[in-house]
mmCIF file of C-alpha atoms and ligand atoms in Angstrom:
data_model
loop_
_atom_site.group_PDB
_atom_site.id
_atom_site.type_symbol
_atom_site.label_atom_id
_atom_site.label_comp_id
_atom_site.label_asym_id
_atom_site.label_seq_id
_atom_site.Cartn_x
_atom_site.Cartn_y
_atom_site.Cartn_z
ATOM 1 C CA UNK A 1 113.594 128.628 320.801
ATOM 2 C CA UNK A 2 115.627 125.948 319.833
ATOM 3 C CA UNK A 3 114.126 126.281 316.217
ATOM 4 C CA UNK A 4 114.804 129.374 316.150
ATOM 5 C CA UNK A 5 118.508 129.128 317.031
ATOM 6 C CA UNK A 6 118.862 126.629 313.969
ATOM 7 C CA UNK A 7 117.066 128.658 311.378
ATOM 8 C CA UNK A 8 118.900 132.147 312.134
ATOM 9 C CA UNK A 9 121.944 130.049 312.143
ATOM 10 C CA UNK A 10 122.764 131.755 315.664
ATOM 11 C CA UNK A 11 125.774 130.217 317.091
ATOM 12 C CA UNK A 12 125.186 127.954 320.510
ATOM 13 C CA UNK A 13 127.239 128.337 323.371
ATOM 14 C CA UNK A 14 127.356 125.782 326.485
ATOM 15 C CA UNK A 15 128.715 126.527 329.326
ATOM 16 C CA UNK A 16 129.070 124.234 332.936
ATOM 17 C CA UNK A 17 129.503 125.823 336.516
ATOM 18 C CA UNK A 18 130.080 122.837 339.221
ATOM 19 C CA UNK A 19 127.714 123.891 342.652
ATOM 20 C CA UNK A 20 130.754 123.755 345.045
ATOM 21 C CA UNK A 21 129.534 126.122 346.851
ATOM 22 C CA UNK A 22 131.595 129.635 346.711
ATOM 23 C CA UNK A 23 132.123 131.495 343.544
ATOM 24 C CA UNK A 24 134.921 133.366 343.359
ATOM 25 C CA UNK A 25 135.907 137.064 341.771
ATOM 26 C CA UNK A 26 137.853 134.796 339.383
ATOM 27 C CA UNK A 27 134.787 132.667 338.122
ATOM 28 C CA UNK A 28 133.161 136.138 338.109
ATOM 29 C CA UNK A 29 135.684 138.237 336.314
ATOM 30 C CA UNK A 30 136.813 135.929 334.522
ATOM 31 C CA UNK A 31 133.781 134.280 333.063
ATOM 32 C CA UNK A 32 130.522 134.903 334.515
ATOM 33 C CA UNK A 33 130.358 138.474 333.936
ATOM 34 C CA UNK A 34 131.144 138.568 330.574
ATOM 35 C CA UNK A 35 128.169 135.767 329.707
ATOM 36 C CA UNK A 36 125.315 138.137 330.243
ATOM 37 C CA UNK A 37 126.574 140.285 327.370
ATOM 38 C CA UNK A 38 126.499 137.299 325.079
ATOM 39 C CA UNK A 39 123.325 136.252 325.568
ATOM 40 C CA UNK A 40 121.760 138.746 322.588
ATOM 41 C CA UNK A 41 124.459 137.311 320.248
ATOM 42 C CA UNK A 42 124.612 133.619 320.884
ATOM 43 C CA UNK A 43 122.299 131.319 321.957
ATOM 44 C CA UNK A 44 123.144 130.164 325.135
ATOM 45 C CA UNK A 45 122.813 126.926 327.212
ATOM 46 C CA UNK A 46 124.410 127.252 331.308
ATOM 47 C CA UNK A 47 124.180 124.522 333.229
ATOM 48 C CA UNK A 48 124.913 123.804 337.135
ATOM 49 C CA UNK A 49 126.600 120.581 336.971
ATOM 50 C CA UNK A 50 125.380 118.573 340.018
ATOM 51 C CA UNK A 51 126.341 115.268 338.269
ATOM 52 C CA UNK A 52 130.343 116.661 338.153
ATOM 53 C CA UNK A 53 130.550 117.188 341.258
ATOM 54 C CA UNK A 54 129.849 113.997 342.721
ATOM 55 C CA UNK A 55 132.590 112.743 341.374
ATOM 56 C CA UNK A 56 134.371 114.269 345.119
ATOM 57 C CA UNK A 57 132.389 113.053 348.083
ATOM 58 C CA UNK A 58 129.340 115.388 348.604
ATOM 59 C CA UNK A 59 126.902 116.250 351.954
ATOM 60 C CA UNK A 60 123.746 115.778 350.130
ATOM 61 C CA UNK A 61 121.993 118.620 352.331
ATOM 62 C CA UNK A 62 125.056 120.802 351.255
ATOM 63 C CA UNK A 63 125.361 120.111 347.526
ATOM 64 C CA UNK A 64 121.076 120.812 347.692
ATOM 65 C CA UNK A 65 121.666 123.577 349.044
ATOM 66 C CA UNK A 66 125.154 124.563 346.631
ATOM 67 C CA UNK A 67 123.206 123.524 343.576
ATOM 68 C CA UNK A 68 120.265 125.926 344.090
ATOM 69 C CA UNK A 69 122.366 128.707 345.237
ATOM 70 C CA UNK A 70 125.340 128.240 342.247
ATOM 71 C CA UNK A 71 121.675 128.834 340.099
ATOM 72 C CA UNK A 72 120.612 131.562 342.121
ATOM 73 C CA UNK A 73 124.270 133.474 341.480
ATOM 74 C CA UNK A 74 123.996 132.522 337.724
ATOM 75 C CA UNK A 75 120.951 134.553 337.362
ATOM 76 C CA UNK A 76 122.155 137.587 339.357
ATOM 77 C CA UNK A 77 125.127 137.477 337.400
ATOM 78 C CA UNK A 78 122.763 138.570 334.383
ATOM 79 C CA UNK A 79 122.006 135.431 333.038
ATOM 80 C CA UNK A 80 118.358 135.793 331.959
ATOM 81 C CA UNK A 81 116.186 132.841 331.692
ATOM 82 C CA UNK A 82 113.626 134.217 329.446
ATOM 83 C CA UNK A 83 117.282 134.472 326.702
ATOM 84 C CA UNK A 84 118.900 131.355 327.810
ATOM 85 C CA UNK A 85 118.283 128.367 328.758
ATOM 86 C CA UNK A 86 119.424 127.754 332.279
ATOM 87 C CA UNK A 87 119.249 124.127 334.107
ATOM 88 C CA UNK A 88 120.349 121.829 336.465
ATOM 89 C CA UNK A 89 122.201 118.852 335.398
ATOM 90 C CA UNK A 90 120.527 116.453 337.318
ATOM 91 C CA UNK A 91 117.214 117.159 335.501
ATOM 92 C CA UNK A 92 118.222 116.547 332.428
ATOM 93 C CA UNK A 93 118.379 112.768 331.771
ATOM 94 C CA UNK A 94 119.940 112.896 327.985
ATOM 95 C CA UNK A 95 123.521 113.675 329.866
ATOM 96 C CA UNK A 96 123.777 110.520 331.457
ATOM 97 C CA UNK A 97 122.825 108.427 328.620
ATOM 98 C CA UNK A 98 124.970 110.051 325.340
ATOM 99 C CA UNK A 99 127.767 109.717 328.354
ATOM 100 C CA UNK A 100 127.653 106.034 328.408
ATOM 101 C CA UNK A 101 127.384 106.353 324.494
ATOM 102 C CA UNK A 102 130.741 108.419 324.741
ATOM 103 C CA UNK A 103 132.321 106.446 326.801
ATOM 104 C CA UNK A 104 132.295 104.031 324.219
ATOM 105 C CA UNK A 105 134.185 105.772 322.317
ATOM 106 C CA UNK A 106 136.948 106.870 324.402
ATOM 107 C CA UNK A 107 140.145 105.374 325.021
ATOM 108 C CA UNK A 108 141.402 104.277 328.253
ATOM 109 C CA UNK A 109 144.410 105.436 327.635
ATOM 110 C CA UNK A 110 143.390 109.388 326.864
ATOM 111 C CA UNK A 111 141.510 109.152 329.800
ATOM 112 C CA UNK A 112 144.301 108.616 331.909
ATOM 113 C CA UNK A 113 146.439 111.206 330.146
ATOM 114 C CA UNK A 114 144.020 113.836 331.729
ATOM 115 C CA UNK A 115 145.800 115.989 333.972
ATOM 116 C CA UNK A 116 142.843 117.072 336.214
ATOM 117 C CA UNK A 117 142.224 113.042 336.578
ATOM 118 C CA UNK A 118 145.682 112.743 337.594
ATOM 119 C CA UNK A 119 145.877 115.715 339.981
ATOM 120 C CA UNK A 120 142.320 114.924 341.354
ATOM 121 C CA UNK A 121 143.215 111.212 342.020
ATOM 122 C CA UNK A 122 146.951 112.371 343.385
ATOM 123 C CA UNK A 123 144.837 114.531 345.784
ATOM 124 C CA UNK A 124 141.816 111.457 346.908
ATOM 125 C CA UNK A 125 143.870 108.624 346.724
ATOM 126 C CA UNK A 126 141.219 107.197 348.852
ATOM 127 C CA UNK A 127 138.594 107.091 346.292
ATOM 128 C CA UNK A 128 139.897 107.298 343.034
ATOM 129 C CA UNK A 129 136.050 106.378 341.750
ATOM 130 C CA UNK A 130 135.030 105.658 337.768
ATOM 131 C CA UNK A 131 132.783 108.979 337.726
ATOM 132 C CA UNK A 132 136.089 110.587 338.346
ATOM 133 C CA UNK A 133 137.788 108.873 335.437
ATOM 134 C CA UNK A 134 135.150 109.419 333.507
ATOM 135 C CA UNK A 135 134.802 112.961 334.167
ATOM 136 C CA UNK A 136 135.544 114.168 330.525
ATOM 137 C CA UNK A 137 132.739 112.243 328.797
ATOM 138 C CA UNK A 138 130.530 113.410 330.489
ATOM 139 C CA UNK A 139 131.482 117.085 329.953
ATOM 140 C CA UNK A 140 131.636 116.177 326.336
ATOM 141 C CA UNK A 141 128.115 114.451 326.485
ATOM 142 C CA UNK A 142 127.122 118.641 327.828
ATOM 143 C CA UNK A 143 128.730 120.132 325.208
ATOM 144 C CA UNK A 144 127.896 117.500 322.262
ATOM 145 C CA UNK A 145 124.029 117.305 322.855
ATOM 146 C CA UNK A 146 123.300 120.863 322.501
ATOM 147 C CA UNK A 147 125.750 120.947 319.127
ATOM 148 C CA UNK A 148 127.762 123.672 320.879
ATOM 149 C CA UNK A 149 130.337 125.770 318.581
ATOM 150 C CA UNK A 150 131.499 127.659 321.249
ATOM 151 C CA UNK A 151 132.234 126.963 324.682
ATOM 152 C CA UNK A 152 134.252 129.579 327.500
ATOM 153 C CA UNK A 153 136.402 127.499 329.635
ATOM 154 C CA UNK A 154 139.285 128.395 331.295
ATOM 155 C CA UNK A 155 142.477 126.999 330.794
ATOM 156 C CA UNK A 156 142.174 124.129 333.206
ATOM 157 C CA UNK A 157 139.355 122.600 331.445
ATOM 158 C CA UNK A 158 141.339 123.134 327.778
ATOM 159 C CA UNK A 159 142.414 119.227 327.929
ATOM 160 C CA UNK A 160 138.619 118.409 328.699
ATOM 161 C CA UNK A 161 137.152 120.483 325.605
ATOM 162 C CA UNK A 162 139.981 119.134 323.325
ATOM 163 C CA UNK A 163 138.803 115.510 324.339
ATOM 164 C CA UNK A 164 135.015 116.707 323.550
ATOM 165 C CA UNK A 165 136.170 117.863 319.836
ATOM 166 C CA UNK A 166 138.278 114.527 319.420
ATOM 167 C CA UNK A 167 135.558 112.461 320.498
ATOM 168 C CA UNK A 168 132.899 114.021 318.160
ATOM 169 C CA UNK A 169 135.250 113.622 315.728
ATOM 170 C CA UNK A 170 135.960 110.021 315.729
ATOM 171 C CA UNK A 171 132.043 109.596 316.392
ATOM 172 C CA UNK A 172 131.573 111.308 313.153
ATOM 173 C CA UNK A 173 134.375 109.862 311.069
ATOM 174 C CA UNK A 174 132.332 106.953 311.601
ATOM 175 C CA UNK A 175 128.949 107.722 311.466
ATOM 176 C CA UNK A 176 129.013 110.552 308.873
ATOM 177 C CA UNK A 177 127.796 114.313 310.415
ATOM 178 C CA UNK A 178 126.141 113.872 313.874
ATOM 179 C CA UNK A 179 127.896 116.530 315.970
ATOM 180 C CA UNK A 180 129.651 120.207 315.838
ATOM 181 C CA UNK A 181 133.342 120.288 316.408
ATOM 182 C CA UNK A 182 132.990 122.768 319.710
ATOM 183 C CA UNK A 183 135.665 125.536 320.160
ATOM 184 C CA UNK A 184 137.026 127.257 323.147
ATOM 185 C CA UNK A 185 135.646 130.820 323.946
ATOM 186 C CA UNK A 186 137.740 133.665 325.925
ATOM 187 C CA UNK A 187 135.868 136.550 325.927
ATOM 188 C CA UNK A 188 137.425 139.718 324.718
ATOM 189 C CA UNK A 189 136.779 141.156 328.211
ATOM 190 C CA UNK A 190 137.829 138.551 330.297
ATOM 191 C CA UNK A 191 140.045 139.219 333.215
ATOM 192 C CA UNK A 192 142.497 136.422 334.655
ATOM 193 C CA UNK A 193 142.144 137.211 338.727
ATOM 194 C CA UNK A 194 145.137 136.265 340.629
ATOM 195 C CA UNK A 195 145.757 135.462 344.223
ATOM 196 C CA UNK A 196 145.791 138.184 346.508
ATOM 197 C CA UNK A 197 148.216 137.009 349.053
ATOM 198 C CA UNK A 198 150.628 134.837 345.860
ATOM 199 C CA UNK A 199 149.491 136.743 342.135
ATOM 200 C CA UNK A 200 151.385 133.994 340.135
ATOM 201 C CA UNK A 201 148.720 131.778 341.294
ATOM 202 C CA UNK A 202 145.004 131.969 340.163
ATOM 203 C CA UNK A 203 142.509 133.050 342.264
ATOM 204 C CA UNK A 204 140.786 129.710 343.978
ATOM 205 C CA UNK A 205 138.595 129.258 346.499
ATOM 206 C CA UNK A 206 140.677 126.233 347.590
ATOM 207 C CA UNK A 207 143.633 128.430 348.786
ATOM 208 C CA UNK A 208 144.353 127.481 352.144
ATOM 209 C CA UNK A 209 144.719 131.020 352.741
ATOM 210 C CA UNK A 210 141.158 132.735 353.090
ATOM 211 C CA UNK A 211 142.289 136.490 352.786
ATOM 212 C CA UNK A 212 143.649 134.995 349.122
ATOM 213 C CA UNK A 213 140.400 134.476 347.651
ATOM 214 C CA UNK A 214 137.398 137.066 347.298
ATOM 215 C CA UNK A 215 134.131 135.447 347.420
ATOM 216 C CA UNK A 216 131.265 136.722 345.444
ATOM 217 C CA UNK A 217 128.725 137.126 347.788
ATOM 218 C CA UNK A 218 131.877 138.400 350.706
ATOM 219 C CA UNK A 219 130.493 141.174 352.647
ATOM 220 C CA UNK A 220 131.458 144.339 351.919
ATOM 221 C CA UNK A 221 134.444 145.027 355.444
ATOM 222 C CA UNK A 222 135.828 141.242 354.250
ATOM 223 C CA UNK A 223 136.492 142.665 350.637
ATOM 224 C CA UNK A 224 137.927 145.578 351.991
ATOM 225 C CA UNK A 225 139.832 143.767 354.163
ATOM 226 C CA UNK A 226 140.853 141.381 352.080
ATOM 227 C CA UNK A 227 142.111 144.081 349.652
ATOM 228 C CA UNK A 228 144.158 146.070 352.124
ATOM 229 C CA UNK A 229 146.010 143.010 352.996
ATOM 230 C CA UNK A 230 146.723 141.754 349.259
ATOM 231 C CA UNK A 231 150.305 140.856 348.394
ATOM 232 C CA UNK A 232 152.185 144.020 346.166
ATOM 233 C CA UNK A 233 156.106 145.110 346.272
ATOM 234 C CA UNK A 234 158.412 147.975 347.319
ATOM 235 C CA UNK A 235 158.111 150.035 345.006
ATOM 236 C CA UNK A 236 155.068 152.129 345.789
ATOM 237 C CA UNK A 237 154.291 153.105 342.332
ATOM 238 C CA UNK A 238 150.717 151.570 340.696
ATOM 239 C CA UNK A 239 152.021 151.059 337.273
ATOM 240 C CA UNK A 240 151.268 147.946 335.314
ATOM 241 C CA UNK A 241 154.982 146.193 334.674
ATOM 242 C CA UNK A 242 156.723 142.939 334.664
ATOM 243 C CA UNK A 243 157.885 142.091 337.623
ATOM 244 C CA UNK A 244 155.376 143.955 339.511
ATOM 245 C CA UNK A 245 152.827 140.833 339.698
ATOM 246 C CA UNK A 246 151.014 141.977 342.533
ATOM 247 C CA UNK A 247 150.468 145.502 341.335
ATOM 248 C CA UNK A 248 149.099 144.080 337.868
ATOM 249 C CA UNK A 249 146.905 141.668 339.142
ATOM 250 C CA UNK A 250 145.052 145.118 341.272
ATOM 251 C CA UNK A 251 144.887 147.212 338.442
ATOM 252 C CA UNK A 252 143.372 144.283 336.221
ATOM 253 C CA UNK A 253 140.876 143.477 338.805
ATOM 254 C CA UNK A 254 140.431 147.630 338.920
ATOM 255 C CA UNK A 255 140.671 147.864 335.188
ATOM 256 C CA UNK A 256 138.020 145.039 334.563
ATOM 257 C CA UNK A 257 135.709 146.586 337.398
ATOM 258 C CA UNK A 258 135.732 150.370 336.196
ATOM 259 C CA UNK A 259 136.547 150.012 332.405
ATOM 260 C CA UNK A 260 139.028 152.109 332.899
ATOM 261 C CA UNK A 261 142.514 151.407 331.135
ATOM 262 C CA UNK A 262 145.951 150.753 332.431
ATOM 263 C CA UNK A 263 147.489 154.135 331.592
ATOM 264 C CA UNK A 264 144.242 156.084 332.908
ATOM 265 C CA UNK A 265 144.870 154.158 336.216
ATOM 266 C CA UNK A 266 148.681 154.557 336.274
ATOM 267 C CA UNK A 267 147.763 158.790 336.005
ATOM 268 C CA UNK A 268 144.900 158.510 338.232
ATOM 269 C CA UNK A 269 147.397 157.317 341.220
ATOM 270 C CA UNK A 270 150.274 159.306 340.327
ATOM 271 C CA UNK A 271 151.673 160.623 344.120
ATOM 272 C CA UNK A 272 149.705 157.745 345.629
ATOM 273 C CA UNK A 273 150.404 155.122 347.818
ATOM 274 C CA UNK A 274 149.960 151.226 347.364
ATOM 275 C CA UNK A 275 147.512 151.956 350.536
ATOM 276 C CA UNK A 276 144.747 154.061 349.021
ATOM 277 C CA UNK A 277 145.228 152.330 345.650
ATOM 278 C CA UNK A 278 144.310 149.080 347.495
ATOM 279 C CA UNK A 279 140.978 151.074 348.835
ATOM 280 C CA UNK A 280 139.790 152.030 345.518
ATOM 281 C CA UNK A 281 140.465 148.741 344.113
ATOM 282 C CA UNK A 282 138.231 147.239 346.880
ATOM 283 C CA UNK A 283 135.585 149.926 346.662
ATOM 284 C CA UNK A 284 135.653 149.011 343.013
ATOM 285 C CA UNK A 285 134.926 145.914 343.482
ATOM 286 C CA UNK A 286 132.182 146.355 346.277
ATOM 287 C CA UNK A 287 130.263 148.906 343.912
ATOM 288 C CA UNK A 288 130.661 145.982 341.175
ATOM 289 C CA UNK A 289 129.358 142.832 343.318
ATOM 290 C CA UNK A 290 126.878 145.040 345.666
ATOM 291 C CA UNK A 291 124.048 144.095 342.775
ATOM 292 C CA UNK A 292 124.751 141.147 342.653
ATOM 293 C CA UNK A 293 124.376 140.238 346.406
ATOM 294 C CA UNK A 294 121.345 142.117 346.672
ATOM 295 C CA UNK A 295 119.837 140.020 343.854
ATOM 296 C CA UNK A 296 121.118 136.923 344.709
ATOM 297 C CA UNK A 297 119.657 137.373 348.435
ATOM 298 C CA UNK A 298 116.576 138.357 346.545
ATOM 299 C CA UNK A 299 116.390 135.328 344.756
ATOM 300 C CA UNK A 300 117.066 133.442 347.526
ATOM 301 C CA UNK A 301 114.115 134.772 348.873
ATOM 302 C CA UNK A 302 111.688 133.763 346.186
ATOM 303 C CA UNK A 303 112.092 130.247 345.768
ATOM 304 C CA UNK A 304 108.773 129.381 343.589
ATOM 305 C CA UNK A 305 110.401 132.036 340.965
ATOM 306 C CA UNK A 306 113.719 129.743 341.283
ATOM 307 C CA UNK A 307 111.961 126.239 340.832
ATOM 308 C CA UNK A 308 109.547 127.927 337.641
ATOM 309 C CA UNK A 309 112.991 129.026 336.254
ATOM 310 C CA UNK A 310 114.925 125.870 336.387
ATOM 311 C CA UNK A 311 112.124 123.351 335.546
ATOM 312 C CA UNK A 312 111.610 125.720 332.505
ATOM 313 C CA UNK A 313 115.162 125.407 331.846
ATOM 314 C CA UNK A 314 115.682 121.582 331.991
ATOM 315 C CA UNK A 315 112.126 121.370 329.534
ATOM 316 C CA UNK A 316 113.913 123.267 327.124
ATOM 317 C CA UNK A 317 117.105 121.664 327.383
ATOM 318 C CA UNK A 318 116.041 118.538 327.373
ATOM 319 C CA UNK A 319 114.045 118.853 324.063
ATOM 320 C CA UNK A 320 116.952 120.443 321.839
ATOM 321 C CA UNK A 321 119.017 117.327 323.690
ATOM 322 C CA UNK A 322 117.034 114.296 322.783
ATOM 323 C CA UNK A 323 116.912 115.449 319.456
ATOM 324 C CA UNK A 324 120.444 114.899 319.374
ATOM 325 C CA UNK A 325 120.053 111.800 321.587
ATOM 326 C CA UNK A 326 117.672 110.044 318.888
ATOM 327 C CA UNK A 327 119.912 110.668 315.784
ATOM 328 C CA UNK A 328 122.792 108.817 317.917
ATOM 329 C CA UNK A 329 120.735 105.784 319.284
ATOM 330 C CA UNK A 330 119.558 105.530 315.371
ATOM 331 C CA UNK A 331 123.248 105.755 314.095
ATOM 332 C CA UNK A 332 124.438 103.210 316.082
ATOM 333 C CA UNK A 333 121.859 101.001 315.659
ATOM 334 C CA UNK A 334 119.160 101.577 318.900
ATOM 335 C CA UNK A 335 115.830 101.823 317.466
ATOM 336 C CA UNK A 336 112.793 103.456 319.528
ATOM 337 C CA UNK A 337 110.381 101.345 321.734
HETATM 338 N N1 LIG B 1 134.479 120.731 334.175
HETATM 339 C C1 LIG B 1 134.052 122.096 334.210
HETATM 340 C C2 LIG B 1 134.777 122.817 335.374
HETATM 341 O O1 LIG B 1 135.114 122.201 336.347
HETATM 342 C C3 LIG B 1 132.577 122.217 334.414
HETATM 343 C C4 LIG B 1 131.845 121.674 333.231
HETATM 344 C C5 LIG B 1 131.111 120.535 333.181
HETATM 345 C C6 LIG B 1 131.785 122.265 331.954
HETATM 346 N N2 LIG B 1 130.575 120.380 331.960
HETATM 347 C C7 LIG B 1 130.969 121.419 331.168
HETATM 348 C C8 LIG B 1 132.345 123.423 331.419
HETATM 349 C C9 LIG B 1 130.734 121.710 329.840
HETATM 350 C C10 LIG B 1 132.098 123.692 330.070
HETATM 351 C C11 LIG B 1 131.292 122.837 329.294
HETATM 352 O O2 LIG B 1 134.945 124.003 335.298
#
């Protein structure tokens, strides 16, 4: 497949999810929803990055359990393993070693310039760890071994994918051509999910506040629930103006659920109150994620299916990797056993 990528000159996308457990309308909304679609066009590498998120203290029972279920969720999002190549981290030993590589060429000093380093060791001051320092090599070592031009990241992880590009740069100011410059990818569709009970902050499932945050896999009442109580104005009139944060961040969510567009929802709620606008958005959203549960728990179910898929996965990704491994360990001068 990997071949075959190359010689139609396809473009490769990579892609990380960290396993921490809940995925939120946000990561779905905003990302996950619009990969499945992009799997015909580009060829596609996801990955459930196990080895990121033990950078924070981790229940190993838990993050078992996390990784197998963020993999689960990927594939009833629509990711289909039979189009791309979907792995675990972990099983892939050609990340850990072009990270130490990396981390070679990385500067102390841009390391420490990273904000989510700073926030993240701001927030743990009890074990600000290496792995966390070293974070952004090895999300570059992801993205670099698999020659990615394009990569979707939100905004958070900009700083990370701007180190990636600098470091394959240097690497191949050096070296001469060993890796593609990756780009960031928004997809056209993408919607940017606010808070429910604050909509000038993103959606996150680390809000203190749990009616803030919609879970993927919520049950139906919660998201209802959830809905009716979400954060909107005065006003009482759904139309999608500054000012009216709340209001916009529903009819986005609505808009990116039903296709519908702003104006068409403005009409459709013409005479109506914030209450049964808040209904539909939930219902909307139910309809949406109501497949996805039902395969997820379905997947959950069938556990041989999940192992076939991800050991598949981590053969192919490891093969297109260590082809990029070699050409490194032979540029800088490591020559096979
Ligand atoms: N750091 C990313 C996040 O927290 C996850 C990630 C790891 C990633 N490796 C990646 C994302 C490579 C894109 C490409 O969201």
């Amino acid at each position: 497949m990997a071949e075959a990528a190359q010689s139609t000159r396809k473009k490769i996308i990579f892609s990380g999810i960290q396993p921490t457990g809940t995925f939120t309308l946000g990561n779905y909304l905003g990302a996950v929803k619009n990969w499945g679609p992009l799997q015909d066009e580009y060829f596609c590498y996801y990955s459930i990055v196990n080895m990121h998120a033990i950078t924070v203290r981790q229940d190993p029972k838990l993050l078992r359990e996390n990784t197998l279920a963020a993999y689960a969720l990927l594939l009833a999002c629509g990711i289909d393993p039979q189009k791309s190549v979907a792995f675990i981290q972990s099983h892939v030993k050609t990340h850990a070693e072009l990270s130490w590589v990396l981390s070679c060429f990385c500067q102390f000093g841009e390391l420490s310039r990273m904000t989510q380093f700073k926030d993240k060791s701001a927030k743990h001051p009890e074990d600000i760890n290496a792995g966390l320092f070293t974070y952004p090599v090895l999300m570059a070592a992801d993205i670099l071994l698999y020659q990615a031009d394009l990569v979707p990241v939100g905004i958070d992880q900009k700083q990370h994918l701007e180190l990636a590009r600098n470091v394959a740069q240097r690497f191949n100011s050096v070296y001469g051509n060993t890796f593609t410059l990756p780009d960031g990818y928004i997809p056209k569709l993408a919607a940017k999910v606010m808070s429910l009970q604050d909509p000038t902050k993103k959606m996150s499932k680390s809000d203190e506040n749990p009616k803030a945050c919609i879970a993927i896999l919520d049950k139906p009442e919660t998201i209802i629930k959830k809905f009716k109580s979400a954060v909107t104005d005065s006003e009482a009139v759904v139309a999608y103006r500054e000012g009216k944060d709340g209001i916009n961040n529903l009819m986005s969510i609505y808009s990116a659920v039903t296709g519908k567009g702003f104006e068409e929802i403005e009409q459709e709620f013409v005479g109506k109150g914030y209450g049964d606008f808040k209904v539909a958005v939930g219902e909307a959203v139910v309809d949406e994620l109501r497949p996805v549960r039902e395969r997820f728990d379905e997947l959950m179910k069938n556990k041989d299916y999940l192992e076939t898929c991800y050991r598949e996965g981590a053969a192919k990704a490891e093969a297109f990797s260590q082809r990029t491994l070699d050409k490194v360990h032979k540029k800088i001068g490591f020559f096979a056993k």
